[in-house]
Short mmCIF file of C-alpha atoms in Angstrom, two decimals:
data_model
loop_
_atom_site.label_atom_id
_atom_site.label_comp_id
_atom_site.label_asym_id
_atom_site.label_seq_id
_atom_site.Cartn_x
_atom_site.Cartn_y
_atom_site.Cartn_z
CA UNK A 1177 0.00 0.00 0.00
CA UNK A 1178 2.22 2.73 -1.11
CA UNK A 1179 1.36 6.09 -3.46
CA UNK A 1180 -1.39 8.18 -3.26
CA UNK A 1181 -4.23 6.38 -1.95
CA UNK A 1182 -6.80 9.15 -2.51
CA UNK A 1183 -9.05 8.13 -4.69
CA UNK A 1184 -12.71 6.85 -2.32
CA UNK A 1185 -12.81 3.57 -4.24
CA UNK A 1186 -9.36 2.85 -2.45
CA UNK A 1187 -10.21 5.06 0.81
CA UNK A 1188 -13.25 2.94 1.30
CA UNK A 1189 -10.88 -0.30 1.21
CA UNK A 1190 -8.09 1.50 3.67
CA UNK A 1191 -10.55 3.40 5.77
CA UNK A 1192 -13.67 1.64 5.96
CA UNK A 1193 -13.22 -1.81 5.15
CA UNK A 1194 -10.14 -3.09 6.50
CA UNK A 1195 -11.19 -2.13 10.22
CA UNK A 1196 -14.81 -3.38 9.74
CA UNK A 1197 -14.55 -6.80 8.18
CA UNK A 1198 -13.85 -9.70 10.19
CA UNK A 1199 -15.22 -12.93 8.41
CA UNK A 1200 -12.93 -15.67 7.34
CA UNK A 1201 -11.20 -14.60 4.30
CA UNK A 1202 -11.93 -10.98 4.28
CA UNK A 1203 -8.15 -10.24 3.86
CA UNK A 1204 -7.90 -12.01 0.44
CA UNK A 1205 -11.08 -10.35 -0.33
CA UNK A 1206 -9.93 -7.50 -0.43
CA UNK A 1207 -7.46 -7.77 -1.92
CA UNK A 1208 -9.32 -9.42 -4.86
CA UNK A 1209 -11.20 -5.57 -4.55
CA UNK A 1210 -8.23 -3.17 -4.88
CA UNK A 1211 -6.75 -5.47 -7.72
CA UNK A 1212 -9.88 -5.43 -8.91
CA UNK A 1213 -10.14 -1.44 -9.00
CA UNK A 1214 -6.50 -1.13 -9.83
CA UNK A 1215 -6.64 -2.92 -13.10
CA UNK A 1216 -9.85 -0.98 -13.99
CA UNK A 1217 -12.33 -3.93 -13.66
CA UNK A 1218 -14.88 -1.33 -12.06
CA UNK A 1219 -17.94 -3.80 -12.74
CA UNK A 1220 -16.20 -6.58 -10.79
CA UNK A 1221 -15.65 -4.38 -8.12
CA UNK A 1222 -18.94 -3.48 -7.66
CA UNK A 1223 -19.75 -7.46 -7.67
CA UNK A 1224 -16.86 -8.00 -4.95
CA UNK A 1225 -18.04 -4.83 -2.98
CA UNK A 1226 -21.05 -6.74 -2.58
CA UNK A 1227 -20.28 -10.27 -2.00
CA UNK A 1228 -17.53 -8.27 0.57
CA UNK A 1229 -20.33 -6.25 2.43
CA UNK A 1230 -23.07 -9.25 2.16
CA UNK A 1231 -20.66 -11.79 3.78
CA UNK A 1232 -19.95 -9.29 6.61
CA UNK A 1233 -23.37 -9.17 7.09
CA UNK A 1234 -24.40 -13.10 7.13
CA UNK A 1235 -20.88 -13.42 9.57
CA UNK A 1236 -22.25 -11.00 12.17
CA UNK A 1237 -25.82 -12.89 11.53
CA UNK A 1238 -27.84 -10.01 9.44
CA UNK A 1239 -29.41 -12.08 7.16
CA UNK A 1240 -32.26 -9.55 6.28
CA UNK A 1241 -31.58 -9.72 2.41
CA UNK A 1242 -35.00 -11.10 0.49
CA UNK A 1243 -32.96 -13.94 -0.71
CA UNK A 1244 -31.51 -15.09 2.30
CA UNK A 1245 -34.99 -14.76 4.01
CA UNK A 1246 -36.30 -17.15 1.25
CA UNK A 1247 -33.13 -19.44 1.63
CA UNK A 1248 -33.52 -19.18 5.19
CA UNK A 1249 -37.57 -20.87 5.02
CA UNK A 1250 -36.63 -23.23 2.88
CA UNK A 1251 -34.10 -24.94 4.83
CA UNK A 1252 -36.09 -25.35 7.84
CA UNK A 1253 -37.68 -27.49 5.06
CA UNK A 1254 -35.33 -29.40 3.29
CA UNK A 1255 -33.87 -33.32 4.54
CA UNK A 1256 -32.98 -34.78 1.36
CA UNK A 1257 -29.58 -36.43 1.09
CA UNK A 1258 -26.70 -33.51 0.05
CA UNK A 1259 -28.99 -30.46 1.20
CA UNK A 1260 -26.13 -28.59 2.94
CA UNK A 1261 -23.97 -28.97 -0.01
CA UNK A 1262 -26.60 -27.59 -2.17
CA UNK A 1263 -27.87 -24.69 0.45
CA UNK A 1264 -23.86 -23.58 0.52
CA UNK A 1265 -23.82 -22.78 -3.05
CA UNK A 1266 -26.91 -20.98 -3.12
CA UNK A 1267 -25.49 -19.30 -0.08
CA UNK A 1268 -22.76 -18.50 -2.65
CA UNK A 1269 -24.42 -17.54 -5.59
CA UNK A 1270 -26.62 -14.98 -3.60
CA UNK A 1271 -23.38 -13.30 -2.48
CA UNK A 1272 -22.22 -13.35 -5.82
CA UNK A 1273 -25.36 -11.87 -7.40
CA UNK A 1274 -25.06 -7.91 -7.25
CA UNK A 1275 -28.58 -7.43 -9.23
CA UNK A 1276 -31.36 -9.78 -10.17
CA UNK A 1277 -30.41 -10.34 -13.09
CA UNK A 1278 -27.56 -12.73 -12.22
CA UNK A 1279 -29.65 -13.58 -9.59
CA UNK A 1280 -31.07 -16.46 -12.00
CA UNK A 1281 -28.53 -18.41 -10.95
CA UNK A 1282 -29.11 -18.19 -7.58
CA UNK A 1283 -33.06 -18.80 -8.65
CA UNK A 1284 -32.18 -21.92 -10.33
CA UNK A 1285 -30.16 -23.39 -7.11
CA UNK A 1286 -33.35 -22.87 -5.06
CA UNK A 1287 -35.71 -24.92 -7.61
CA UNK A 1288 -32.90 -27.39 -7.98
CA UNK A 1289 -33.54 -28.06 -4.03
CA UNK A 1290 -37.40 -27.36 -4.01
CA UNK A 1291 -37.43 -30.21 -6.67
CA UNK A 1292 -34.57 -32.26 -4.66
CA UNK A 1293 -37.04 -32.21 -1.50
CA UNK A 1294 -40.48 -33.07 -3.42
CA UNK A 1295 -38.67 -35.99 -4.59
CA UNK A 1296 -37.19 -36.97 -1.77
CA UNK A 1297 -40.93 -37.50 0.04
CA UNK A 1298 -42.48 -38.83 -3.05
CA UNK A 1299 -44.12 -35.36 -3.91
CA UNK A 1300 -44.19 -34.99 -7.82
CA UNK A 1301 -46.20 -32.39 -7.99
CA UNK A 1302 -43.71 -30.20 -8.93
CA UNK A 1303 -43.94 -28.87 -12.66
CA UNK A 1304 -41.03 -30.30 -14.08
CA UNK A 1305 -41.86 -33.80 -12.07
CA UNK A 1306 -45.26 -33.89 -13.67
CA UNK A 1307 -43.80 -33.41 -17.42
CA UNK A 1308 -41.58 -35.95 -16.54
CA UNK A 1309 -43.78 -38.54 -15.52
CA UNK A 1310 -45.76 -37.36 -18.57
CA UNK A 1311 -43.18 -38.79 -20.75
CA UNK A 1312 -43.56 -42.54 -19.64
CA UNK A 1313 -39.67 -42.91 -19.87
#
């Protein structure tokens, strides 16, 4: 950290950031952000800024986001074989997911284990269960 550090992008980092984060990995973090804003990747800063911020928030328990509230019911839900594994990369993809738009990833994860769950109890009532069974494979 040498040179001028002026610009807010990289005050936020050495002001704000550094002394507030405390999750496991924040160091590497951030300094995925200030490469990130150093070699002029300004949209995947604004990604990292908010995975940084979001997993701040989920390690000191806020996990008021809409998406984490839905993530949140639907575990107290799910029992089928490999759940955690699939409710940790959800978990990931919503921190990765600035906007809705790449939220559809994150969308997809949570059908995957809505579908996962039906299954599991011999629900098929599902959409994509019924056109499957409608196929008579």
């Amino acid at each position: 950290q040498s040179g001028d550090r002026s610009d807010p992008y990289l005050k936020l980092i050495d002001d704000e950031l550094r002394y507030e984060l405390t999750y496991e990995g924040h160091d590497e973090d951030l300094e995925r952000l200030e490469d990130a804003y150093l070699n002029g990747r300004n949209y995947e800063f604004d990604d990292l800024l908010f995975y940084v911020r979001e997993s701040q928030r989920i390690h000191e328990g806020d996990r008021s986001h809409p998406r984490l509230i839905e993530l949140d019911a639907l575990r107290e839900l799910l029992t089928y074989d490999g759940w955690e594994e699939d409710f940790d990369a959800a978990l990931v993809k919503h921190k990765l997911c600035v906007e809705d738009t790449l939220g559809r990833s994150f969308r997809r994860s949570v059908d995957r284990m809505e579908r996962r769950q039906s299954m599991s109890i011999g629900d098929h009532s599902h959409e994509s269960l019924r056109f499957l069974h409608s196929l008579n494979l």
